[in-house]
């Protein structure tokens, strides 16, 4: 029996409060309105950004259905939707691509004005929610919300992918892989033969290491305070691993020493801390080094740095979703994965049934996992 046009009752992991486990609840998912798409989620990864909400570092309105790194199949579409149809395999886009705003039209940016990241409203573009639980409306998370059996997204925030692609792997192209890999190849524009330092070796940082390698970097320093991350970093392309806790000197001085006083050509901060953002900047070449911020620091924080670091010529940039224009890039990245141009397996350390989502968060927090994929 078709569910199109009807409210679907299903399971979702609801974030009611910060610093509390998610609660698996029965929720109602309304049918998609005009220009919206309802998706049956089949696989979703747990990313640190989801945990930033639960820790309180990333302030958003609650209650909310989190999750933003996912893949699924279209269940039904609202009026006027032409980009996907029921049965299509899709990836939801946490950075939408409307195609009409200045960033979408410019070749220089990818942060579509339809995004719900810069000022999180936690609602569909029309200002309403499609989720309810126990009579209460639940917020959507950064245009996606994937910790649920069914979600509704705007047509600007979903893209069709190759139906042959394994959803439990390519869901990572919806965030972690593309964010890290793109930060290196697109935002930093790492050059062949250059030296790089990647701060933070989670799923996103390891993907940045892969990007540095693919761009032909000759030395890639993998920096983390958890040495258990090092074997994996070496496996995906790092040439040297550095634990800041092994040194008395600040890590930027250590990296200068390791590069004969030059500093690295490119540094990428993939942790989300202001101290490591400043250290990454100070680690790159004084005159032509480029440092890219990939992490988001806690909502209330500010950064203090010596302006001389920039005056002498360094470039400091930020990167959202690896600089990719999401609708254009994701199907191509999926094809590249199918064509074996890069691997995703090293990033996936655990697979769990959706109901065990809180165990997945515990493993991320304890540093045991890189990516846990939840299947439905
Ligand atoms: N020095 C060195 N390494 C550190 C330090 C430190 N002081 N503190 C923590 N680390 C290491 C941890 O041991 C860990 O290995 C790594 O840093 C972080 O990895 P994860 O697994 O916690 O995180 P990821 O890879 O899932 O996500 C990292 C982000 C920076 C992307 C995330 O934290 C973030 O800030 N996201 C917001 C930015 C963004 O683009 N969001 C949109 C969707 S992701
Ligand atoms: Zn993410």
Short mmCIF file of C-alpha atoms and ligand atoms in Angstrom, two decimals:
data_model
loop_
_atom_site.label_atom_id
_atom_site.label_comp_id
_atom_site.label_asym_id
_atom_site.label_seq_id
_atom_site.Cartn_x
_atom_site.Cartn_y
_atom_site.Cartn_z
CA UNK A 1 0.00 0.00 0.00
CA UNK A 2 1.45 3.36 -0.99
CA UNK A 3 2.37 5.75 1.79
CA UNK A 4 2.46 8.75 -0.57
CA UNK A 5 0.39 11.67 0.66
CA UNK A 6 -0.06 10.10 4.10
CA UNK A 7 1.56 10.77 7.47
CA UNK A 8 4.16 8.04 8.18
CA UNK A 9 4.65 6.79 11.73
CA UNK A 10 8.21 5.58 12.23
CA UNK A 11 11.17 5.42 14.61
CA UNK A 12 13.53 8.35 15.10
CA UNK A 13 16.29 9.19 17.58
CA UNK A 14 15.17 12.44 19.20
CA UNK A 15 17.54 14.93 20.86
CA UNK A 16 15.26 16.36 23.59
CA UNK A 17 18.02 17.96 25.69
CA UNK A 18 21.76 18.54 25.50
CA UNK A 19 24.06 16.30 27.54
CA UNK A 20 21.44 13.52 27.50
CA UNK A 21 21.31 10.36 25.35
CA UNK A 22 19.11 10.38 22.26
CA UNK A 23 15.73 8.73 22.75
CA UNK A 24 14.30 6.33 20.16
CA UNK A 25 10.72 7.52 19.75
CA UNK A 26 7.73 6.86 17.53
CA UNK A 27 7.32 10.02 15.47
CA UNK A 28 5.00 11.22 12.71
CA UNK A 29 6.51 12.41 9.45
CA UNK A 30 4.17 14.59 7.37
CA UNK A 31 3.99 14.19 3.59
CA UNK A 32 6.27 16.44 1.54
CA UNK A 33 4.79 19.80 0.57
CA UNK A 34 5.40 21.37 -2.86
CA UNK A 35 9.11 21.20 -3.81
CA UNK A 36 9.88 18.80 -0.98
CA UNK A 37 10.98 15.17 -0.96
CA UNK A 38 10.32 12.44 1.62
CA UNK A 39 13.20 9.97 1.91
CA UNK A 40 13.43 6.53 3.51
CA UNK A 41 16.85 6.63 5.15
CA UNK A 42 18.79 3.37 4.75
CA UNK A 43 22.20 4.30 6.15
CA UNK A 44 23.57 7.20 8.18
CA UNK A 45 26.94 7.96 9.72
CA UNK A 46 27.57 9.51 13.12
CA UNK A 47 29.66 12.67 12.68
CA UNK A 48 31.28 14.81 15.38
CA UNK A 49 29.05 17.71 14.31
CA UNK A 50 26.02 15.76 15.60
CA UNK A 51 27.88 15.30 18.87
CA UNK A 52 28.71 19.04 18.98
CA UNK A 53 24.95 19.61 19.30
CA UNK A 54 24.60 17.06 22.09
CA UNK A 55 27.57 18.47 23.99
CA UNK A 56 26.10 21.97 23.73
CA UNK A 57 29.03 23.32 21.68
CA UNK A 58 26.86 23.88 18.59
CA UNK A 59 23.76 25.73 19.77
CA UNK A 60 20.58 24.74 17.91
CA UNK A 61 16.87 24.74 18.83
CA UNK A 62 15.68 21.50 20.47
CA UNK A 63 13.98 19.06 20.36
CA UNK A 64 15.55 18.02 17.09
CA UNK A 65 16.15 15.04 14.82
CA UNK A 66 19.92 15.13 14.25
CA UNK A 67 22.00 13.32 11.60
CA UNK A 68 23.25 14.75 8.32
CA UNK A 69 25.51 12.12 6.68
CA UNK A 70 23.13 9.72 4.99
CA UNK A 71 21.79 7.88 1.97
CA UNK A 72 18.36 6.50 1.20
CA UNK A 73 15.60 6.04 -1.30
CA UNK A 74 12.88 8.53 -2.28
CA UNK A 75 9.51 7.47 -0.84
CA UNK A 76 7.40 10.28 -2.34
CA UNK A 77 7.72 13.78 -3.72
CA UNK A 78 5.66 16.94 -3.36
CA UNK A 79 4.15 18.93 -6.20
CA UNK A 80 6.60 20.39 -8.70
CA UNK A 81 9.58 18.19 -7.83
CA UNK A 82 11.40 17.15 -10.99
CA UNK A 83 14.96 16.41 -9.80
CA UNK A 84 14.10 13.05 -8.18
CA UNK A 85 11.25 10.53 -8.26
CA UNK A 86 10.07 7.74 -5.92
CA UNK A 87 12.55 4.86 -5.91
CA UNK A 88 15.61 6.99 -6.74
CA UNK A 89 18.66 6.46 -4.55
CA UNK A 90 19.67 9.78 -3.03
CA UNK A 91 21.96 11.61 -0.64
CA UNK A 92 20.51 14.50 1.41
CA UNK A 93 22.57 17.72 1.26
CA UNK A 94 23.47 19.56 4.46
CA UNK A 95 24.68 22.39 2.23
CA UNK A 96 21.87 22.81 -0.32
CA UNK A 97 22.40 24.10 -3.86
CA UNK A 98 19.46 26.22 -5.03
CA UNK A 99 21.26 27.32 -8.18
CA UNK A 100 19.85 30.86 -8.01
CA UNK A 101 21.65 32.72 -5.22
CA UNK A 102 24.98 34.51 -5.64
CA UNK A 103 27.15 31.82 -4.04
CA UNK A 104 25.45 29.18 -6.24
CA UNK A 105 26.00 31.30 -9.36
CA UNK A 106 29.57 32.23 -8.44
CA UNK A 107 32.46 29.90 -9.15
CA UNK A 108 34.06 31.08 -5.89
CA UNK A 109 31.76 29.67 -3.23
CA UNK A 110 29.43 26.84 -2.28
CA UNK A 111 27.51 28.09 0.78
CA UNK A 112 24.07 28.46 -0.83
CA UNK A 113 21.90 31.10 0.85
CA UNK A 114 19.30 28.38 1.48
CA UNK A 115 21.72 26.81 4.01
CA UNK A 116 20.62 26.31 7.61
CA UNK A 117 24.14 26.31 9.04
CA UNK A 118 25.12 29.99 9.43
CA UNK A 119 21.96 30.70 11.48
CA UNK A 120 20.29 27.42 12.38
CA UNK A 121 16.49 27.76 12.33
CA UNK A 122 15.94 24.01 12.35
CA UNK A 123 12.95 24.26 10.05
CA UNK A 124 12.02 23.62 6.44
CA UNK A 125 12.53 26.70 4.20
CA UNK A 126 8.83 27.62 4.65
CA UNK A 127 9.44 27.96 8.41
CA UNK A 128 7.56 24.83 9.50
CA UNK A 129 8.50 21.28 10.57
CA UNK A 130 7.43 17.92 9.10
CA UNK A 131 8.16 15.99 12.33
CA UNK A 132 5.99 15.59 15.41
CA UNK A 133 6.37 13.42 18.50
CA UNK A 134 3.89 13.17 21.40
CA UNK A 135 2.11 16.22 20.02
CA UNK A 136 5.29 18.33 19.94
CA UNK A 137 6.93 19.65 16.81
CA UNK A 138 10.56 18.51 16.33
CA UNK A 139 13.22 20.61 14.61
CA UNK A 140 15.06 19.58 11.46
CA UNK A 141 18.88 19.58 11.44
CA UNK A 142 20.89 21.49 8.79
CA UNK A 143 18.47 20.77 5.90
CA UNK A 144 18.74 16.99 6.40
CA UNK A 145 17.82 15.12 9.69
CA UNK A 146 18.82 11.52 9.08
CA UNK A 147 18.52 9.83 12.50
CA UNK A 148 15.03 8.73 11.50
CA UNK A 149 13.51 6.06 9.27
CA UNK A 150 11.91 8.80 7.15
CA UNK A 151 12.82 12.44 6.66
CA UNK A 152 11.59 15.33 4.53
CA UNK A 153 13.98 17.70 2.77
CA UNK A 154 13.61 20.54 0.29
CA UNK A 155 14.35 19.59 -3.33
CA UNK A 156 17.41 21.88 -3.17
CA UNK A 157 18.81 19.61 -0.45
CA UNK A 158 18.76 16.21 -2.14
CA UNK A 159 20.53 14.67 -5.11
CA UNK A 160 20.12 11.43 -7.07
CA UNK A 161 23.07 9.03 -7.14
CA UNK A 162 24.00 5.84 -9.00
CA UNK A 163 21.53 3.13 -7.89
CA UNK A 164 24.37 0.58 -7.88
CA UNK A 165 26.35 2.44 -5.19
CA UNK A 166 26.41 0.78 -1.72
CA UNK A 167 24.41 3.17 0.45
CA UNK A 168 26.10 2.02 3.68
CA UNK A 169 29.39 3.36 2.30
CA UNK A 170 28.51 6.30 0.05
CA UNK A 171 26.52 7.91 2.87
CA UNK A 172 29.97 9.19 3.92
CA UNK A 173 30.08 11.27 0.73
CA UNK A 174 27.19 13.23 2.27
CA UNK A 175 29.58 14.70 4.85
CA UNK A 176 32.81 13.28 6.30
CA UNK A 177 34.64 12.17 3.20
CA UNK A 178 33.71 15.14 1.00
CA UNK A 179 34.29 17.71 3.76
CA UNK A 180 37.85 16.57 4.48
CA UNK A 181 38.91 15.56 0.98
CA UNK A 182 37.53 18.77 -0.56
CA UNK A 183 39.16 20.96 2.10
CA UNK A 184 42.51 19.68 0.82
CA UNK A 185 41.97 19.45 -2.94
CA UNK A 186 39.59 22.37 -3.43
CA UNK A 187 39.86 24.88 -0.60
CA UNK A 188 43.58 24.57 0.19
CA UNK A 189 44.36 23.56 -3.40
CA UNK A 190 47.25 21.41 -2.20
CA UNK A 191 49.97 21.25 -4.86
CA UNK A 192 52.12 18.34 -5.99
CA UNK A 193 55.33 18.05 -3.96
CA UNK A 194 54.07 20.29 -1.15
CA UNK A 195 54.13 19.68 2.62
CA UNK A 196 50.89 19.41 4.60
CA UNK A 197 49.79 19.04 8.20
CA UNK A 198 46.36 17.72 9.12
CA UNK A 199 45.27 18.47 12.70
CA UNK A 200 42.71 15.91 13.92
CA UNK A 201 42.39 12.38 12.58
CA UNK A 202 38.67 11.64 12.82
CA UNK A 203 36.68 10.67 9.75
CA UNK A 204 36.95 14.18 8.33
CA UNK A 205 40.68 14.60 9.09
CA UNK A 206 41.57 11.22 7.58
CA UNK A 207 39.65 12.24 4.47
CA UNK A 208 41.74 15.43 4.38
CA UNK A 209 44.87 13.25 4.55
CA UNK A 210 43.50 11.30 1.55
CA UNK A 211 42.95 14.59 -0.29
CA UNK A 212 46.53 15.75 0.41
CA UNK A 213 47.81 12.42 -0.90
CA UNK A 214 45.62 12.52 -4.01
CA UNK A 215 46.92 16.04 -4.73
CA UNK A 216 50.47 14.70 -4.66
CA UNK A 217 51.80 16.18 -1.39
CA UNK A 218 55.27 14.84 -0.63
CA UNK A 219 55.04 15.06 3.16
CA UNK A 220 51.81 14.77 5.14
CA UNK A 221 52.05 15.26 8.91
CA UNK A 222 49.15 13.68 10.77
CA UNK A 223 48.64 15.47 14.10
CA UNK A 224 46.49 14.05 16.91
CA UNK A 225 46.62 13.67 20.69
CA UNK A 226 45.24 10.12 20.37
CA UNK A 227 48.08 7.95 19.02
CA UNK A 228 45.59 5.14 18.32
CA UNK A 229 44.62 7.17 15.25
CA UNK A 230 48.09 6.96 13.73
CA UNK A 231 48.06 3.51 12.04
CA UNK A 232 44.93 4.49 10.10
CA UNK A 233 46.44 7.85 9.15
CA UNK A 234 49.53 6.11 7.75
CA UNK A 235 47.28 3.65 5.91
CA UNK A 236 45.43 6.45 4.09
CA UNK A 237 48.54 8.44 3.15
CA UNK A 238 50.17 10.28 6.05
CA UNK A 239 53.97 10.14 5.91
CA UNK A 240 54.64 11.15 9.55
CA UNK A 241 52.52 11.16 12.70
CA UNK A 242 52.98 13.75 15.42
CA UNK A 243 51.46 13.71 18.90
CA UNK A 244 51.60 17.23 20.43
CA UNK A 245 51.60 15.60 23.89
CA UNK A 246 55.04 14.07 23.18
CA UNK A 247 56.66 17.54 23.06
CA UNK A 248 57.26 20.37 25.48
CA UNK A 249 57.28 22.92 22.65
CA UNK A 250 54.05 24.15 21.03
CA UNK A 251 53.05 21.99 18.05
CA UNK A 252 53.64 24.82 15.54
CA UNK A 253 57.29 25.00 16.65
CA UNK A 254 57.57 21.22 16.39
CA UNK A 255 56.28 21.35 12.81
CA UNK A 256 58.71 24.17 11.98
CA UNK A 257 61.57 22.02 13.34
CA UNK A 258 60.41 19.02 11.31
CA UNK A 259 60.43 21.13 8.12
CA UNK A 260 63.87 22.72 8.61
CA UNK A 261 62.37 25.97 9.85
CA UNK A 262 60.13 26.46 6.79
CA UNK A 263 56.70 25.50 8.14
CA UNK A 264 54.26 23.46 6.07
CA UNK A 265 52.78 24.74 2.81
CA UNK A 266 49.26 23.76 3.88
CA UNK A 267 47.74 23.10 7.29
CA UNK A 268 44.18 21.95 7.91
CA UNK A 269 42.40 22.20 11.26
CA UNK A 270 39.91 19.34 11.47
CA UNK A 271 39.17 19.32 15.21
CA UNK A 272 37.01 22.36 15.95
CA UNK A 273 39.10 24.06 18.69
CA UNK A 274 40.33 27.65 18.69
CA UNK A 275 43.76 26.73 20.12
CA UNK A 276 44.43 24.23 17.34
CA UNK A 277 43.12 26.68 14.72
CA UNK A 278 45.70 29.21 15.90
CA UNK A 279 48.41 26.53 16.05
CA UNK A 280 47.58 25.34 12.52
CA UNK A 281 47.88 28.89 11.22
CA UNK A 282 51.22 29.38 12.96
CA UNK A 283 52.47 26.03 11.55
CA UNK A 284 52.26 27.03 7.91
CA UNK A 285 54.89 28.86 5.89
CA UNK A 286 55.28 32.45 7.08
CA UNK A 287 55.09 33.93 3.60
CA UNK A 288 52.96 31.68 1.40
CA UNK A 289 51.46 29.07 3.72
CA UNK A 290 47.73 28.43 3.62
CA UNK A 291 45.75 27.27 6.64
CA UNK A 292 42.21 25.96 6.30
CA UNK A 293 39.67 25.81 9.13
CA UNK A 294 37.35 22.84 8.71
CA UNK A 295 36.11 22.47 12.30
CA UNK A 296 33.52 24.66 14.01
CA UNK A 297 34.58 25.90 17.41
CA UNK A 298 31.93 26.16 20.17
CA UNK A 299 29.26 28.71 19.24
CA UNK A 300 30.35 31.27 21.83
CA UNK A 301 34.13 31.21 21.26
CA UNK A 302 36.42 33.82 19.75
CA UNK A 303 39.97 33.46 18.57
CA UNK A 304 42.98 35.54 19.55
CA UNK A 305 45.99 35.61 17.23
CA UNK A 306 48.95 37.78 16.34
CA UNK A 307 48.09 39.71 13.14
CA UNK A 308 51.74 39.46 12.09
CA UNK A 309 50.97 35.86 11.22
CA UNK A 310 48.81 37.14 8.35
CA UNK A 311 50.71 40.37 7.63
CA UNK A 312 53.71 38.38 6.45
CA UNK A 313 51.65 36.62 3.81
CA UNK A 314 49.90 33.56 5.19
CA UNK A 315 46.38 32.85 3.95
CA UNK A 316 43.67 31.76 6.41
CA UNK A 317 40.55 30.20 4.93
CA UNK A 318 37.47 28.30 5.99
CA UNK A 319 35.90 25.38 4.19
CA UNK A 320 32.31 24.16 4.41
CA UNK A 321 31.56 20.78 2.85
CA UNK A 322 34.98 20.80 1.27
CA UNK A 323 34.06 23.74 -0.96
CA UNK A 324 31.96 21.44 -3.17
CA UNK A 325 28.75 22.65 -4.79
CA UNK A 326 26.77 19.77 -3.36
CA UNK A 327 24.30 18.90 -6.15
CA UNK A 328 26.94 19.10 -8.84
CA UNK A 329 29.67 17.30 -6.92
CA UNK A 330 28.04 14.43 -5.03
CA UNK A 331 26.94 12.31 -8.03
CA UNK A 332 30.46 12.72 -9.48
CA UNK A 333 32.10 11.77 -6.17
CA UNK A 334 29.86 8.68 -6.02
CA UNK A 335 30.94 7.75 -9.60
CA UNK A 336 34.58 8.30 -8.63
CA UNK A 337 34.09 5.97 -5.66
CA UNK A 338 32.49 3.35 -7.93
CA UNK A 339 35.44 3.84 -10.30
CA UNK A 340 37.79 3.10 -7.36
CA UNK A 341 39.40 6.58 -7.45
CA UNK A 342 39.27 6.64 -3.64
CA UNK A 343 38.28 4.28 -0.85
CA UNK A 344 35.83 4.70 2.01
CA UNK A 345 36.35 1.43 3.89
CA UNK A 346 39.20 2.71 6.12
CA UNK A 347 36.83 5.36 7.52
CA UNK A 348 34.16 2.83 8.53
CA UNK A 349 35.21 1.16 11.77
CA UNK A 350 31.77 0.09 13.04
CA UNK A 351 28.31 -0.72 11.72
CA UNK A 352 25.38 -0.84 14.15
CA UNK A 353 21.61 -1.20 13.92
CA UNK A 354 19.94 2.22 14.19
CA UNK A 355 18.51 1.42 17.66
CA UNK A 356 22.08 1.29 19.05
CA UNK A 357 22.79 4.90 18.07
CA UNK A 358 23.84 5.93 21.60
CA UNK A 359 26.52 3.19 21.61
CA UNK A 360 27.82 4.70 18.38
CA UNK A 361 28.08 8.14 20.05
CA UNK A 362 29.87 6.60 23.05
CA UNK A 363 32.48 5.05 20.74
CA UNK A 364 33.03 8.38 18.95
CA UNK A 365 33.47 10.17 22.30
CA UNK A 366 35.92 7.60 23.65
CA UNK A 367 37.98 7.76 20.45
CA UNK A 368 37.29 4.08 19.65
CA UNK A 369 35.55 4.66 16.34
CA UNK A 370 36.24 6.70 13.24
CA UNK A 371 32.86 6.34 11.61
CA UNK A 372 29.96 4.23 12.83
CA UNK A 373 27.37 3.59 10.15
CA UNK A 374 23.83 2.99 11.38
CA UNK A 375 21.66 0.77 9.23
CA UNK A 376 17.88 0.53 9.34
N1 LIG B 1 45.08 18.30 19.25
C1 LIG B 1 45.14 17.35 18.30
N2 LIG B 1 44.11 16.49 18.03
C2 LIG B 1 43.00 16.61 18.77
C3 LIG B 1 42.87 17.59 19.80
C4 LIG B 1 43.98 18.44 20.03
N3 LIG B 1 43.94 19.38 20.97
N4 LIG B 1 41.65 17.45 20.35
C5 LIG B 1 41.03 16.45 19.71
N5 LIG B 1 41.83 15.94 18.76
C6 LIG B 1 41.56 14.86 17.82
C7 LIG B 1 40.76 13.72 18.42
O1 LIG B 1 41.57 12.80 19.10
C8 LIG B 1 40.12 13.10 17.16
O2 LIG B 1 40.90 12.07 16.61
C9 LIG B 1 40.06 14.27 16.17
O3 LIG B 1 40.76 15.36 16.77
C10 LIG B 1 38.63 14.73 15.85
O4 LIG B 1 37.97 13.70 15.24
P1 LIG B 1 36.41 13.37 15.44
O5 LIG B 1 36.21 11.94 15.04
O6 LIG B 1 36.01 13.80 16.78
O7 LIG B 1 35.69 14.36 14.43
P2 LIG B 1 35.19 14.29 12.90
O8 LIG B 1 36.31 13.95 12.00
O9 LIG B 1 33.93 13.47 12.81
O10 LIG B 1 34.72 15.83 12.69
C11 LIG B 1 35.64 16.83 12.83
C12 LIG B 1 35.03 18.22 12.53
C13 LIG B 1 36.11 19.22 12.69
C14 LIG B 1 34.49 18.25 11.09
C15 LIG B 1 33.85 18.49 13.50
O11 LIG B 1 34.29 18.37 14.82
C16 LIG B 1 33.32 19.91 13.31
O12 LIG B 1 33.79 20.87 13.88
N6 LIG B 1 32.30 20.04 12.48
C17 LIG B 1 31.73 21.29 12.14
C18 LIG B 1 32.18 21.74 10.81
C19 LIG B 1 31.35 21.30 9.68
O13 LIG B 1 31.73 21.38 8.53
N7 LIG B 1 30.15 20.84 9.97
C20 LIG B 1 29.23 20.45 9.00
C21 LIG B 1 29.09 18.98 8.88
S1 LIG B 1 30.45 18.09 9.45
ZN1 LIG B 2 29.34 15.96 9.44
#
